[in-house]
CSV table of C-alpha atoms in Angstrom, one decimal:
chain,number,residue,atom,x,y,z
A,1,MET,CA,152.0,139.5,126.6
A,2,THR,CA,150.8,139.6,123.0
A,3,SER,CA,148.5,136.8,121.9
A,4,PRO,CA,149.8,134.7,119.1
A,5,ALA,CA,148.5,135.7,115.6
A,6,LYS,CA,145.9,133.4,114.2
A,7,ALA,CA,147.0,131.4,111.2
A,8,ILE,CA,145.6,132.8,107.9
A,9,PRO,CA,144.6,130.1,105.5
A,10,ARG,CA,146.4,130.2,102.2
A,11,PRO,CA,144.2,130.8,99.2
A,12,ASP,CA,145.6,127.8,97.3
A,13,ARG,CA,144.9,125.6,100.4
A,14,ALA,CA,141.3,127.0,100.6
A,15,LEU,CA,140.8,126.2,96.9
A,16,THR,CA,142.1,122.6,97.4
A,17,ASP,CA,139.9,122.0,100.4
A,18,LEU,CA,136.7,123.3,98.7
A,19,PRO,CA,136.1,120.2,96.6
A,20,LYS,CA,136.8,118.0,99.6
A,21,ARG,CA,134.3,119.9,101.8
A,22,LEU,CA,131.7,119.8,99.0
A,23,PHE,CA,132.2,116.1,98.7
A,24,VAL,CA,131.8,115.6,102.5
A,25,ARG,CA,128.7,117.7,102.6
A,26,LEU,CA,126.9,116.5,99.4
A,27,GLY,CA,128.4,113.1,98.6
A,28,ILE,CA,129.4,111.8,95.2
A,29,LEU,CA,126.0,112.1,93.5
A,30,PRO,CA,126.1,115.8,92.4
A,31,PHE,CA,129.6,115.2,90.8
A,32,LEU,CA,128.4,112.0,89.0
A,33,LEU,CA,125.2,113.8,87.9
A,34,ALA,CA,127.1,116.7,86.4
A,35,ILE,CA,129.5,114.4,84.6
A,36,ALA,CA,126.7,112.3,83.2
A,37,VAL,CA,124.8,115.3,81.9
A,38,LEU,CA,127.9,116.8,80.3
A,39,VAL,CA,129.0,113.5,78.6
A,40,PHE,CA,125.6,112.4,77.3
A,41,ALA,CA,124.7,116.0,76.1
A,42,MET,CA,127.8,115.8,74.0
A,43,MET,CA,127.0,112.3,72.7
A,44,SER,CA,123.4,113.0,71.7
A,45,GLU,CA,121.7,116.3,70.8
A,46,ASN,CA,118.3,114.8,71.9
A,47,PHE,CA,119.5,114.1,75.5
A,48,LEU,CA,118.5,117.5,77.1
A,49,THR,CA,115.3,118.0,75.2
A,50,ALA,CA,112.1,118.4,77.3
A,51,LYS,CA,110.5,115.3,75.7
A,52,ASN,CA,113.5,113.1,76.6
A,53,LEU,CA,113.8,114.4,80.2
A,54,MET,CA,110.1,113.7,80.7
A,55,ASN,CA,110.7,110.2,79.3
A,56,VAL,CA,113.5,109.8,81.9
A,57,LEU,CA,111.2,110.8,84.7
A,58,ARG,CA,108.5,108.3,83.5
A,59,GLN,CA,111.0,105.4,83.1
A,60,SER,CA,112.6,106.2,86.5
A,61,VAL,CA,109.3,106.0,88.4
A,62,TYR,CA,109.4,102.3,89.1
A,63,LEU,CA,113.0,102.3,90.3
A,64,THR,CA,112.3,105.4,92.4
A,65,ILE,CA,109.5,103.8,94.3
A,66,VAL,CA,111.5,100.6,94.9
A,67,SER,CA,114.5,102.6,96.0
A,68,MET,CA,112.5,104.5,98.6
A,69,GLY,CA,111.6,101.1,100.1
A,70,GLN,CA,115.1,99.8,99.9
A,71,MET,CA,116.3,102.9,101.7
A,72,LEU,CA,114.2,101.9,104.8
A,73,ALA,CA,116.0,98.5,104.8
A,74,LEU,CA,119.4,100.1,104.5
A,75,LEU,CA,118.7,102.7,107.2
A,76,THR,CA,118.1,99.8,109.7
A,77,GLY,CA,121.4,98.2,108.7
A,78,GLY,CA,120.1,95.6,106.3
A,79,PHE,CA,118.9,95.4,102.7
A,80,ASP,CA,116.2,93.6,100.7
A,81,LEU,CA,117.4,91.4,97.8
A,82,SER,CA,113.8,90.2,97.2
A,83,VAL,CA,112.4,93.4,95.8
A,84,GLY,CA,112.7,91.9,92.3
A,85,THR,CA,110.7,88.9,93.4
A,86,THR,CA,108.1,91.1,94.9
A,87,LEU,CA,107.6,92.9,91.6
A,88,ALA,CA,107.2,89.5,89.8
A,89,VAL,CA,104.8,88.0,92.3
A,90,THR,CA,102.8,91.3,92.4
A,91,SER,CA,102.6,91.4,88.6
A,92,VAL,CA,101.5,87.8,88.2
A,93,VAL,CA,99.0,87.6,91.0
A,94,GLY,CA,97.6,91.0,90.2
A,95,ALA,CA,97.2,90.2,86.5
A,96,LEU,CA,95.7,86.8,87.0
A,97,THR,CA,93.2,88.1,89.5
A,98,MET,CA,92.3,91.1,87.4
A,99,ALA,CA,91.9,89.0,84.2
A,100,ALA,CA,89.7,86.4,86.0
A,101,THR,CA,87.5,89.1,87.6
A,102,TYR,CA,87.2,91.0,84.3
A,103,ALA,CA,86.3,87.7,82.4
A,104,ALA,CA,83.6,87.0,85.0
A,105,MET,CA,82.3,90.6,85.1
A,106,PRO,CA,83.2,92.3,81.8
A,107,GLU,CA,80.9,95.2,82.6
A,108,ALA,CA,82.7,96.0,85.8
A,109,ALA,CA,86.2,96.9,84.5
A,110,GLY,CA,86.8,99.4,87.4
A,111,LEU,CA,86.0,96.7,90.0
A,112,ALA,CA,88.3,94.3,88.3
A,113,ILE,CA,91.1,96.8,88.3
A,114,ALA,CA,90.6,97.5,92.0
A,115,ILE,CA,90.4,93.8,93.0
A,116,GLY,CA,93.5,93.0,90.9
A,117,CYS,CA,95.6,95.8,92.3
A,118,LEU,CA,94.6,94.9,95.9
A,119,ALA,CA,95.4,91.2,95.3
A,120,GLY,CA,98.8,92.0,93.6
A,121,ILE,CA,99.9,94.4,96.3
A,122,ALA,CA,98.8,92.1,99.1
A,123,ALA,CA,100.7,89.2,97.5
A,124,GLY,CA,103.9,91.3,97.2
A,125,THR,CA,103.5,92.7,100.7
A,126,LEU,CA,103.3,89.1,102.0
A,127,ILE,CA,106.9,88.6,100.9
A,128,GLY,CA,107.9,91.5,103.1
A,129,LEU,CA,105.9,90.0,105.9
A,130,CYS,CA,107.9,86.8,105.7
A,131,ASN,CA,111.2,88.8,105.5
A,132,GLY,CA,110.1,90.9,108.5
A,133,ILE,CA,109.3,87.9,110.6
A,134,GLY,CA,112.5,86.1,109.7
A,135,VAL,CA,114.8,89.1,110.4
A,136,ALA,CA,113.0,90.7,113.4
A,137,PHE,CA,111.8,87.7,115.3
A,138,PHE,CA,114.1,84.8,114.3
A,139,GLY,CA,117.3,86.8,113.9
A,140,VAL,CA,118.0,85.6,110.3
A,141,SER,CA,120.4,87.9,108.5
A,142,PRO,CA,118.7,90.1,105.9
A,143,PHE,CA,121.0,88.8,103.2
A,144,MET,CA,120.0,85.1,103.8
A,145,MET,CA,116.3,85.8,104.4
A,146,SER,CA,115.7,88.0,101.4
A,147,LEU,CA,117.9,85.8,99.2
A,148,GLY,CA,115.8,82.7,100.2
A,149,MET,CA,112.6,84.6,99.6
A,150,THR,CA,113.9,85.6,96.1
A,151,SER,CA,114.1,81.9,95.2
A,152,VAL,CA,110.7,81.2,96.7
A,153,GLY,CA,109.0,84.1,95.1
A,154,PHE,CA,110.3,83.6,91.6
A,155,GLY,CA,109.4,79.9,91.8
A,156,ILE,CA,105.8,80.8,92.8
A,157,ALA,CA,105.6,83.3,89.9
A,158,LEU,CA,106.8,80.8,87.4
A,159,PHE,CA,104.5,78.1,88.8
A,160,LEU,CA,101.5,80.3,88.5
A,161,THR,CA,102.2,81.3,84.9
A,162,GLY,CA,104.3,78.4,83.5
A,163,GLY,CA,106.6,81.2,82.2
A,164,VAL,CA,103.9,82.5,79.9
A,165,PRO,CA,102.8,86.2,80.1
A,166,VAL,CA,99.3,86.9,81.6
A,167,TYR,CA,96.9,88.7,79.3
A,168,GLY,CA,93.2,89.6,79.5
A,169,MET,CA,93.3,92.7,81.8
A,170,PRO,CA,91.0,95.6,81.1
A,171,GLN,CA,92.3,98.1,78.6
A,172,ALA,CA,91.5,100.9,81.0
A,173,PHE,CA,94.1,99.6,83.4
A,174,GLY,CA,97.0,100.3,81.0
A,175,ASP,CA,95.4,103.4,79.6
A,176,ILE,CA,95.2,105.0,83.1
A,177,PHE,CA,98.1,103.7,85.1
A,178,GLY,CA,100.5,102.8,82.3
A,179,PHE,CA,100.1,105.4,79.6
A,180,GLY,CA,97.7,107.9,81.1
A,181,THR,CA,98.7,111.6,81.6
A,182,TRP,CA,97.2,114.5,83.4
A,183,LEU,CA,98.3,118.0,82.5
A,184,GLY,CA,100.9,116.5,80.3
A,185,VAL,CA,102.5,114.5,83.2
A,186,PRO,CA,102.3,110.7,83.2
A,187,THR,CA,100.1,109.2,85.9
A,188,PRO,CA,102.9,107.0,87.5
A,189,ILE,CA,104.8,110.2,88.3
A,190,TYR,CA,101.9,111.5,90.4
A,191,VAL,CA,101.8,108.1,92.2
A,192,ALA,CA,105.6,108.3,92.9
A,193,GLY,CA,105.2,111.9,94.1
A,194,LEU,CA,102.4,111.1,96.5
A,195,ILE,CA,104.4,108.1,97.9
A,196,ALA,CA,107.5,110.3,98.3
A,197,LEU,CA,105.4,113.0,100.2
A,198,LEU,CA,103.9,110.5,102.5
A,199,LEU,CA,107.2,108.8,103.2
A,200,TYR,CA,108.8,112.2,103.8
A,201,VAL,CA,106.2,113.0,106.5
A,202,VAL,CA,106.7,109.6,108.1
A,203,LEU,CA,110.5,109.8,108.2
A,204,TYR,CA,111.0,113.4,109.3
A,205,ARG,CA,107.7,114.4,111.0
A,206,THR,CA,106.9,111.3,113.2
A,207,PRO,CA,108.7,109.4,116.0
A,208,PHE,CA,108.2,106.2,114.0
A,209,GLY,CA,110.4,107.6,111.2
A,210,ARG,CA,113.2,108.4,113.6
A,211,TYR,CA,113.1,104.8,114.8
A,212,PHE,CA,114.6,103.7,111.5
A,213,TYR,CA,117.6,105.9,111.9
A,214,ALA,CA,118.0,105.0,115.6
A,215,VAL,CA,117.9,101.2,115.0
A,216,GLY,CA,120.4,101.5,112.2
A,217,GLY,CA,122.7,103.8,114.1
A,218,ASN,CA,122.9,101.7,117.2
A,219,ALA,CA,120.3,98.9,117.8
A,220,LYS,CA,121.3,98.3,121.5
A,221,ALA,CA,121.1,102.0,122.3
A,222,ALA,CA,117.8,102.2,120.6
A,223,ALA,CA,116.4,99.3,122.6
A,224,LEU,CA,117.7,100.8,125.9
A,225,SER,CA,115.9,104.1,125.0
A,226,GLY,CA,112.6,102.3,124.8
A,227,ILE,CA,112.3,101.7,121.0
A,228,ASN,CA,110.8,98.3,120.0
A,229,THR,CA,113.6,97.3,117.6
A,230,ARG,CA,111.9,94.1,116.6
A,231,ALA,CA,108.7,95.9,115.5
A,232,THR,CA,110.8,98.5,113.7
A,233,LEU,CA,112.6,95.9,111.7
A,234,PHE,CA,109.4,94.0,111.0
A,235,TRP,CA,107.7,97.1,109.6
A,236,THR,CA,110.8,98.0,107.7
A,237,TYR,CA,110.6,94.9,105.4
A,238,VAL,CA,106.8,95.1,105.2
A,239,LEU,CA,106.9,98.7,104.0
A,240,CYS,CA,109.8,97.9,101.6
A,241,ALA,CA,107.8,95.1,100.0
A,242,ALA,CA,104.6,97.2,99.9
A,243,LEU,CA,106.4,99.9,98.0
A,244,ALA,CA,107.9,97.4,95.6
A,245,ALA,CA,104.4,95.9,95.1
A,246,VAL,CA,103.0,99.3,94.1
A,247,ALA,CA,105.8,99.6,91.6
A,248,GLY,CA,105.0,96.1,90.3
A,249,MET,CA,101.4,97.0,89.6
A,250,LEU,CA,102.4,100.2,87.8
A,251,LEU,CA,105.0,98.3,85.7
A,252,THR,CA,102.3,95.7,84.9
A,253,ALA,CA,100.1,98.4,83.6
A,254,ARG,CA,102.9,99.8,81.5
A,255,LEU,CA,103.7,96.3,80.0
A,256,ASP,CA,100.0,95.5,79.8
A,257,THR,CA,100.9,91.9,80.8
A,258,GLY,CA,101.7,90.0,84.0
A,259,GLU,CA,105.3,88.9,83.8
A,260,ALA,CA,107.1,86.4,86.0
A,261,ASN,CA,110.6,87.6,84.9
A,262,ILE,CA,110.3,91.3,85.5
A,263,GLY,CA,112.3,93.0,88.3
A,264,SER,CA,115.4,90.8,88.1
A,265,SER,CA,117.7,93.9,88.0
A,266,MET,CA,115.8,95.8,90.7
A,267,PRO,CA,117.8,94.6,93.7
A,268,LEU,CA,121.1,95.8,92.2
A,269,GLN,CA,119.6,99.0,90.8
A,270,SER,CA,117.8,100.0,94.0
A,271,ILE,CA,120.8,99.4,96.2
A,272,ALA,CA,123.0,101.3,93.7
A,273,ALA,CA,120.5,104.3,93.7
A,274,CYS,CA,120.6,104.4,97.6
A,275,VAL,CA,124.4,104.0,97.9
A,276,ILE,CA,125.1,106.6,95.2
A,277,ALA,CA,122.7,108.9,97.1
A,278,GLY,CA,124.8,108.6,100.2
A,279,VAL,CA,122.8,106.0,102.2
A,280,SER,CA,125.3,104.2,104.4
A,281,LEU,CA,125.5,100.4,104.1
A,282,ARG,CA,126.2,100.5,107.9
A,283,GLY,CA,122.8,102.0,108.6
A,284,GLY,CA,121.5,105.1,110.2
A,285,VAL,CA,122.5,107.6,107.4
A,286,GLY,CA,120.5,108.7,104.4
A,287,ARG,CA,118.1,111.3,103.0
A,288,LEU,CA,114.9,110.5,101.1
A,289,GLU,CA,115.4,113.4,98.6
A,290,SER,CA,118.9,112.1,97.8
A,291,VAL,CA,117.6,108.6,97.1
A,292,ILE,CA,115.0,110.0,94.7
A,293,LEU,CA,117.8,111.9,92.9
A,294,GLY,CA,119.9,108.7,92.9
A,295,ALA,CA,117.2,106.7,91.2
A,296,LEU,CA,116.7,109.5,88.6
A,297,PHE,CA,120.5,109.5,88.0
A,298,ILE,CA,120.5,105.8,87.2
A,299,GLY,CA,117.5,106.4,84.9
A,300,LEU,CA,119.4,109.3,83.3
A,301,VAL,CA,122.5,107.2,82.7
A,302,GLU,CA,120.5,104.3,81.2
A,303,ASN,CA,118.6,106.7,78.9
A,304,GLY,CA,121.9,108.4,77.9
A,305,MET,CA,123.5,105.0,77.1
A,306,ASN,CA,120.4,104.0,75.0
A,307,LEU,CA,120.6,107.3,73.0
A,308,ALA,CA,124.4,106.7,72.6
A,309,ARG,CA,123.5,103.1,71.3
A,310,ILE,CA,125.6,101.4,74.0
A,311,GLU,CA,124.8,97.7,74.2
A,312,SER,CA,122.7,96.5,77.1
A,313,TYR,CA,125.4,94.1,78.3
A,314,LEU,CA,127.8,97.0,78.6
A,315,GLN,CA,125.1,99.0,80.4
A,316,THR,CA,125.1,96.3,83.1
A,317,VAL,CA,128.8,96.7,83.5
A,318,VAL,CA,128.5,100.5,83.9
A,319,LEU,CA,125.8,100.0,86.6
A,320,GLY,CA,128.0,97.6,88.5
A,321,ALA,CA,131.0,99.9,88.2
A,322,LEU,CA,128.9,102.8,89.5
A,323,LEU,CA,127.9,100.8,92.5
A,324,ILE,CA,131.5,99.9,93.3
A,325,LEU,CA,132.5,103.5,92.8
A,326,ALA,CA,129.8,104.7,95.2
A,327,VAL,CA,130.8,102.3,97.9
A,328,ILE,CA,134.5,103.4,97.6
A,329,ALA,CA,133.4,107.0,97.6
A,330,ASP,CA,131.4,106.4,100.8
A,331,GLN,CA,134.4,105.0,102.5
A,332,ILE,CA,136.6,107.9,101.5
A,333,ARG,CA,133.9,110.3,102.6
A,334,LEU,CA,133.8,108.7,106.0
A,335,ARG,CA,137.6,109.2,106.3
A,336,TYR,CA,137.3,112.8,105.3
A,337,VAL,CA,134.5,113.3,107.9
A,338,ALA,CA,136.8,111.9,110.6
A,339,THR,CA,139.7,114.1,109.4
A,340,LEU,CA,137.6,117.3,109.6
A,341,LYS,CA,136.4,116.4,113.1
A,342,ASP,CA,139.9,116.0,114.2
């Protein structure tokens, strides 16, 4: 008996399946990035210049750092809506402490900067500590816990400042961490690169990093395999807040003031950067390098809209539309994955 001939795929069918397979493998981000570069390059001749691209990198640093922390929360099946509050509290506490120390010891600017940064980052991390305790040990939903801490944190920041910006920090703080460069590259980019490298090692080279994926993929199975799911959830929100706090101090250096109203758009932007990068809202799926690219994509879009002189109100509309599009694309991608498996 002769064996039946194998079906030969039609060329037109192969061409039709190619975009689908690329979409399943890479997600929607590469397609959105290509479209954005093409559109904004046509709208402004300054868009693809080296100076503007470096400016995009510098402006995207703060969102990139916050998004890396937000990714940890999403990996475990939750999210952190209080990252904006963390930036505000960090900025206010850090600036107040730094200004007070510098006023008391004007000859010790370096010590004032160090004490102010430590105080600000500690205050921001404290918000993550509260989130972690509520989510991990009391079973509060991440939505309600982080939403409640958002209100608490902004209230504290406004109480400490009365809504007035905090001045009096050493000039060296802004010169180094806000506007400083080394070999032509802004200092905040080095900070973001170092954080990304450390987080990459933790996520993909240590058992602790794999716990985030395990808990987000199936918390019950992770617990049965010996993973302390409560400890993992607790450290997830502590690390998320700590990264947001670092971004808050860098942004304070850039603004040269402590502000109680900074970071209000960070929750939406950081979640959008992660979802556009393919991090699943269901948990357990996501890559760090894709999240970094997602944050850079949002920075690129904002920069392109500024060059095209699109009003800030419409920019908010575009960002919300991109988030919705990314969520829809994620659902379509999951269906395609199931189809290919079948």
